[in-house]
Structure formats: C-alpha cells, structure tokens
Coordinates of C-alpha atoms in Angstrom, one line a residue:
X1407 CA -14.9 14.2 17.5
X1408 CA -11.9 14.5 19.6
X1409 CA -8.9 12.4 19.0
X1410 CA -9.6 9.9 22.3
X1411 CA -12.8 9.0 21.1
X1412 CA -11.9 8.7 17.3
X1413 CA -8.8 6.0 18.6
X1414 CA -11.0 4.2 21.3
X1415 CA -14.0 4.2 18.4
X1416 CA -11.3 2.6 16.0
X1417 CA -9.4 0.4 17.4
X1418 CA -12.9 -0.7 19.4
X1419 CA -14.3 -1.6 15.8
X1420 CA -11.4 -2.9 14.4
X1421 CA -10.7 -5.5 16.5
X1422 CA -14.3 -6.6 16.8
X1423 CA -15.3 -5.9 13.5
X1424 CA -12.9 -5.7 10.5
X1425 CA -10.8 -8.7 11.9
X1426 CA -13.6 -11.0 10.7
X1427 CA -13.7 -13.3 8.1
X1428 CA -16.8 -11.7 6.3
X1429 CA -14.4 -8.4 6.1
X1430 CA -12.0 -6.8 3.2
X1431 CA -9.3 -4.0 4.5
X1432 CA -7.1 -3.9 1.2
X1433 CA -5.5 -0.8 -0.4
X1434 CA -3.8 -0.3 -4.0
X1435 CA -1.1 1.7 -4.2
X1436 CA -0.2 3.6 -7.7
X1437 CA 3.9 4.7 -7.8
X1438 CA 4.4 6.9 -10.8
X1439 CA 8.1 6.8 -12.4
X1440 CA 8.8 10.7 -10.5
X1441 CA 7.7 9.2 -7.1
X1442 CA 3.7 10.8 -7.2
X1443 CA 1.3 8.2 -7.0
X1444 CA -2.4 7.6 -5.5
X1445 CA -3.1 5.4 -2.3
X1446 CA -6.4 3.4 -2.2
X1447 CA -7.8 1.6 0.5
X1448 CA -11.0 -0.4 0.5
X1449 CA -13.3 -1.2 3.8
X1450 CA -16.2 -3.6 3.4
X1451 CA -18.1 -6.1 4.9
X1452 CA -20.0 -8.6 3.4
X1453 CA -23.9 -7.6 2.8
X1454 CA -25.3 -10.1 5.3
X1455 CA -22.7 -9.1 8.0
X1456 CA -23.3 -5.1 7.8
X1457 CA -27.2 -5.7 7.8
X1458 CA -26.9 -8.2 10.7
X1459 CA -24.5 -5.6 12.5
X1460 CA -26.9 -2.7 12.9
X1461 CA -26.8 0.8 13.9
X1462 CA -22.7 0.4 15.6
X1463 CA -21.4 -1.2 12.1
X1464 CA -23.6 1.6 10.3
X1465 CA -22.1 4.7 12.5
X1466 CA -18.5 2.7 12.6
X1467 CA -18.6 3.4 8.6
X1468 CA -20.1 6.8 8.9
X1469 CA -17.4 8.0 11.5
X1470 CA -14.6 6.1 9.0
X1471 CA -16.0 8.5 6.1
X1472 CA -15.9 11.6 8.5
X1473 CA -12.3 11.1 9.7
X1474 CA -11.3 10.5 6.1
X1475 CA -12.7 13.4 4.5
X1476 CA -11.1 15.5 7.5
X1477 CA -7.6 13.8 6.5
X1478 CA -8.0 14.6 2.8
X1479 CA -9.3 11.7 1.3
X1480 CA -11.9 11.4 -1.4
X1481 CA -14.2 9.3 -0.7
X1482 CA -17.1 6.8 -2.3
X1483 CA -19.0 4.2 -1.1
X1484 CA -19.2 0.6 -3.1
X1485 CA -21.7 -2.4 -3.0
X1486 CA -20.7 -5.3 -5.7
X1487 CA -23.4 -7.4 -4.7
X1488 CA -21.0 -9.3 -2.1
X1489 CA -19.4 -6.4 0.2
X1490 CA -20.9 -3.3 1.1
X1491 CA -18.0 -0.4 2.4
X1492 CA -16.4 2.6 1.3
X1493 CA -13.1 3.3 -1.0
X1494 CA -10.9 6.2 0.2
X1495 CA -7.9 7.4 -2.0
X1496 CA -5.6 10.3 -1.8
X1497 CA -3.3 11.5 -4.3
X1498 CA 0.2 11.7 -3.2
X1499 CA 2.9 14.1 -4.5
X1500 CA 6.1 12.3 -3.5
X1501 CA 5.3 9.0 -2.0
X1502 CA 9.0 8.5 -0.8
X1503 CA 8.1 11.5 1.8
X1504 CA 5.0 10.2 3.0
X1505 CA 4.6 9.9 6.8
X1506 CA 2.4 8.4 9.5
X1507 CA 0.2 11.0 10.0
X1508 CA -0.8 11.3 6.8
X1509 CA -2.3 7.6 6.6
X1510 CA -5.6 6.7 7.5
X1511 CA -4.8 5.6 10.6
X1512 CA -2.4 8.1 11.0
X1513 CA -4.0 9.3 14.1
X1514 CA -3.1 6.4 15.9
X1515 CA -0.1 7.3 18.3
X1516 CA -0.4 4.3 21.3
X1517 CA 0.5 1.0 20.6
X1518 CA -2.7 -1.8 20.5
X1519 CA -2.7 -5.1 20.0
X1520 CA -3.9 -4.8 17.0
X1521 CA -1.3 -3.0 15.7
X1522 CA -2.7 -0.6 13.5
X1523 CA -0.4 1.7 12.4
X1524 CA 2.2 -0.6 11.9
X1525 CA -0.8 -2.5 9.4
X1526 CA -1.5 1.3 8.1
X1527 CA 2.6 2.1 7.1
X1528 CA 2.0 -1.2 5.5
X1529 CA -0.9 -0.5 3.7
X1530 CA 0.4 2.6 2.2
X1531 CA 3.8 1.6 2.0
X1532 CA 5.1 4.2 4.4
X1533 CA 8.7 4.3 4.6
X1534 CA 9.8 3.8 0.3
X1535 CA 13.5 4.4 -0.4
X1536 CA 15.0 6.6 -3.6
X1537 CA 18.5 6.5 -4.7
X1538 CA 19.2 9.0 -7.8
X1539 CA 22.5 8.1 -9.8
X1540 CA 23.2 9.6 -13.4
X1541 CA 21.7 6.8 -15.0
X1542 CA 19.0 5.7 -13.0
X1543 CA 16.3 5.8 -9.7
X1544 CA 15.7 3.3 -7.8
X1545 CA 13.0 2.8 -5.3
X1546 CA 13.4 0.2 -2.9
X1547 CA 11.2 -1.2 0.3
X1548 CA 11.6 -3.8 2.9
X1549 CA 9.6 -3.7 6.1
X1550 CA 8.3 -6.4 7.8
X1551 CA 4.9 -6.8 9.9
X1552 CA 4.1 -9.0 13.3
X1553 CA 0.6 -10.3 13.1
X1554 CA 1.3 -13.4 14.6
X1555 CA -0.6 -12.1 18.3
X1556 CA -3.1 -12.1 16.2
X1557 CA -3.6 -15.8 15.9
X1558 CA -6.3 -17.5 17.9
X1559 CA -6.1 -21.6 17.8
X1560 CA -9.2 -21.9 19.7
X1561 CA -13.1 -20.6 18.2
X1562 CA -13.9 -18.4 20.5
X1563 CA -16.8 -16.3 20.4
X1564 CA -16.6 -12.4 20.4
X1565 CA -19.9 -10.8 20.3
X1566 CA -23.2 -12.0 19.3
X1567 CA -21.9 -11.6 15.7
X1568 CA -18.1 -12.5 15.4
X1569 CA -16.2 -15.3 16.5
X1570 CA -12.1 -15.6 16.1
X1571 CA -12.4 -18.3 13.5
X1572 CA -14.1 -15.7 11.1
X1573 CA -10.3 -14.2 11.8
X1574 CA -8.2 -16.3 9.4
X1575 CA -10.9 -15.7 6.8
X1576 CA -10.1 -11.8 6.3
X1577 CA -9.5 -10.5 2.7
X1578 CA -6.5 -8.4 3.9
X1579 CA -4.0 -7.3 1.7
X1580 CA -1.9 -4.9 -0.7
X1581 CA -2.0 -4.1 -4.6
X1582 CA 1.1 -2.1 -6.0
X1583 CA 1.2 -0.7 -9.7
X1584 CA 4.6 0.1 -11.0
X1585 CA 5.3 1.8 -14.1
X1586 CA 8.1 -0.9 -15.1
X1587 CA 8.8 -4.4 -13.9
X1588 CA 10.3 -4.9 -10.3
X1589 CA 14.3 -6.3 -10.5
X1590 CA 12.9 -8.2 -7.1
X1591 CA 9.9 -8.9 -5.2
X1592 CA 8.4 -11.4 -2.7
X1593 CA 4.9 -10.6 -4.2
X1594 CA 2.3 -13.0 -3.5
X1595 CA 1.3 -12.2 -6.9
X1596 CA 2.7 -11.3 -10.1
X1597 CA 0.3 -9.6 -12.7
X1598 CA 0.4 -7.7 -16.0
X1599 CA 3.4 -8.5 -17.3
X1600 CA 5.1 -7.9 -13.9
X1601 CA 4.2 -4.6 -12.9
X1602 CA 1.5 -5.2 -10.8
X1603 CA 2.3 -6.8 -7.7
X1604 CA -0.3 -8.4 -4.8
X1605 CA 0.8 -9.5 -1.5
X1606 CA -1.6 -10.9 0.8
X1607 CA -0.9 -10.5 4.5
X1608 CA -2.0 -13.3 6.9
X1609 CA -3.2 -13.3 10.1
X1610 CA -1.2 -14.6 12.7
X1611 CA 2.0 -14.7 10.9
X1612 CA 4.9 -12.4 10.5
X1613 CA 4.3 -10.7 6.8
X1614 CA 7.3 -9.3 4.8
X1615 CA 7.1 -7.0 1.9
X1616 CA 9.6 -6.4 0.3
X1617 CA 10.5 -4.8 -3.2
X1618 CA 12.6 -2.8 -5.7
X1619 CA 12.8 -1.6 -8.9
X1620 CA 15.1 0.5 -11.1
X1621 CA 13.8 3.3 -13.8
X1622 CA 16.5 4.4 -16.2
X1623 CA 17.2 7.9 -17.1
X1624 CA 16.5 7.2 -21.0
X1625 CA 17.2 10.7 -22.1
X1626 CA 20.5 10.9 -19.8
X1627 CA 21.2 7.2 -21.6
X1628 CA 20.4 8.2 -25.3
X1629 CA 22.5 12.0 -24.6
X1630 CA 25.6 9.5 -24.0
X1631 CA 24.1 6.9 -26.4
X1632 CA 25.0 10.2 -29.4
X1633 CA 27.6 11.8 -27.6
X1634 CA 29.7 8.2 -28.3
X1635 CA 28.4 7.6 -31.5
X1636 CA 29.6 11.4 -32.5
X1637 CA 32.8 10.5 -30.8
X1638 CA 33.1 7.6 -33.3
X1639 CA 31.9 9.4 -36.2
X1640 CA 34.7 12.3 -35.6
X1641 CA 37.6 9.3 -34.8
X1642 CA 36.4 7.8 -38.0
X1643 CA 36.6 10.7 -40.1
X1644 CA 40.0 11.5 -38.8
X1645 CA 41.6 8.4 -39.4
X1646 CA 39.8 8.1 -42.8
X1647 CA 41.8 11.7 -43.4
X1648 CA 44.7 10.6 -42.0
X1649 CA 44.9 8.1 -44.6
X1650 CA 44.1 9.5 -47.4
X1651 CA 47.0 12.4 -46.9
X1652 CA 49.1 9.3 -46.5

C-alpha cells in the first residue's frame, strides 16, 4: 500500500468511523524506572456497530493490522463480548527518545482536522523529559492537545451509520504505569496506590497531560548513607582516643 493511500484510508476512517460514540481508541503506556517501557493501544468498536459496518469497517481493521505489523507492532485481536478490535503494542527501549515516526500513526506528515498525530504523540506520550542528577532521575511531561474543532453542537448525520452525537460518546483515552508514585499529576484518575494514572481526553475540548515523577538513586543514596556513618564511626573513635590519652 503506498503511503497516500494508507493516510487518505486513515484519516478517511478515522473521522467517519473511530470518532463515534460506539468506538474505544485508548493506549496504556508501561515506563520502566531506566526509561524502557511497552506502549499499548486498543481499537474497537462495539459488536453491533462493526457487524452493521460491513466489508469498509472489516478492511479498515485489516489494513490497521497490516500497517502495524509493518511498523513493528505485535499484534492481537480482542472481542469481550462488548467491543470487537485489535490491541497493538511495541516494546520500547528508551521511551524518552521515541519519535513520531515510530507511533502508529506515525506516518501521518499533513495536518487534518482531525489531528492525528498530535492525538498519536499523545497516546504514546511522545516527547517525555529525563533529568539525571547524583541522586535522582526525573521524568517529566506536559503537552497539551486541541480537540475543541472537534465539537459539533448540532446532530448531524454522517453516513448511514454515524451521526456527530455518537462523537461525545467515544471511549478515548490514556493509561500510564509508573514504577513509583508521581510528585504531580492532573490524572483524571489515580489508581493502585498512585502509580497508575488514567486521563481521559474529551472531545471538543483542549486536553492537558501533564506529569512528573522522581526515582532516587538508592544505591548512590545508601554509598553516602555508609560513607557518613563511617565518617562518624572514625570521629567517634578518635575523640573517644583522644580522651582516654587525656
């Protein structure tokens, strides 16, 4: 498929088909303490919608699994008895270094309306900050997305299917695992113990994410940690000699 077609096929099928109510476009992304981690994302569409869609949501699927594949991307289809799609992941050896082209969407390079890879640096948290000191790494994000021309006050119908109030409906969103609880976040969500974090992202409104956590060096802490209590030991002994020659 050459890369025309694959962007007009997308961006075609997104706009008609996964910005529906009866849709999920989520990922989960994994950040390992070194920066490695695994990035998830999820396409379905409820059971009633991809029967009543036919042959184009059947092939819009099909080319989604090609393209992933060709991008690196295991992939596995699901059906829990509500949605019917496919679950893509890719492990990731420093997520701080991941780029564009690398996401699902990655392929992507004019601008739509629909904004995709803006949604797809989003999705897999393209863009993640590190700062190494002796002590400590911190990783830190902050990016913001505009899905406000996305926003459609009147029902209007868009195929024989779809209609734009099915929009504000949309199971769209973003699931991080940490390995330690976040100093800040404006998670939606706050789960186990605080180190997983869901934001969901709306429709028609501007969507901030925005979060940033500190991992401590605990070997570099506890090598100071006996350097000063050795340090005190030797003082100690010194003064406890000092006195006794007095």
């Amino acid at each position: 498929m050459t890369k025309r077609k694959f962007i007009l096929l997308l961006v075609g099928s997104l706009s008609i088909v996964l910005l529906t109510g009866c849709m999920k476009l989520r990922s989960n992304v994994l950040l390992n303490k070194d920066g490695s981690g695994q990035i998830e994302y999820i396409f379905g569409m409820e059971s009633s919608f991809y029967t009543i869609g036919g042959q184009e949501v059947s092939n819009f699927f099909i080319e989604l699994e090609d393209v992933a594949i060709d991008k690196g991307y295991e992939v596995n289809t699901f059906d829990d008895g509500n949605y019917v799609g496919l679950i893509v992941s890719k492990e990731v050896a420093d997520l701080t270094s991941y780029e564009r082209k690398l996401g699902l969407f990655g392929e992507i390079e004019e601008k739509s309306e629909v904004g995709l890879a803006e949604l797809d640096d989003i999705l897999s948290l393209v863009g993640i900050e590190k700062e190494n000191s002796f002590l400590a790494t911190t990783y830190m994000y902050d990016k913001e997305i505009d899905l406000t021309e996305l926003a459609w006050e009147d029902d209007n119908q868009i195929n024989q299917f779809f209609s734009t109030a099915l929009l504000k409906e949309m199971d769209l969103g973003l699931e991080l695992d940490l390995p330690v609880e976040p100093t800040e976040s404006n998670a939606t969500l706050v789960k186990e113990g605080g180190n997983k974090l869901i934001w969901e992202l709306v429709l028609g409104e501007k969507n901030q994410i925005y979060f940033e956590l500190r991992i401590l060096r605990l070997h570099r802490i506890m090598v100071l940690l006996l350097v000063a209590v050795g340090a005190g030991l030797v003082v100690t002994k010194f003064r406890k000699d000092i006195l006794a020659s007095i």
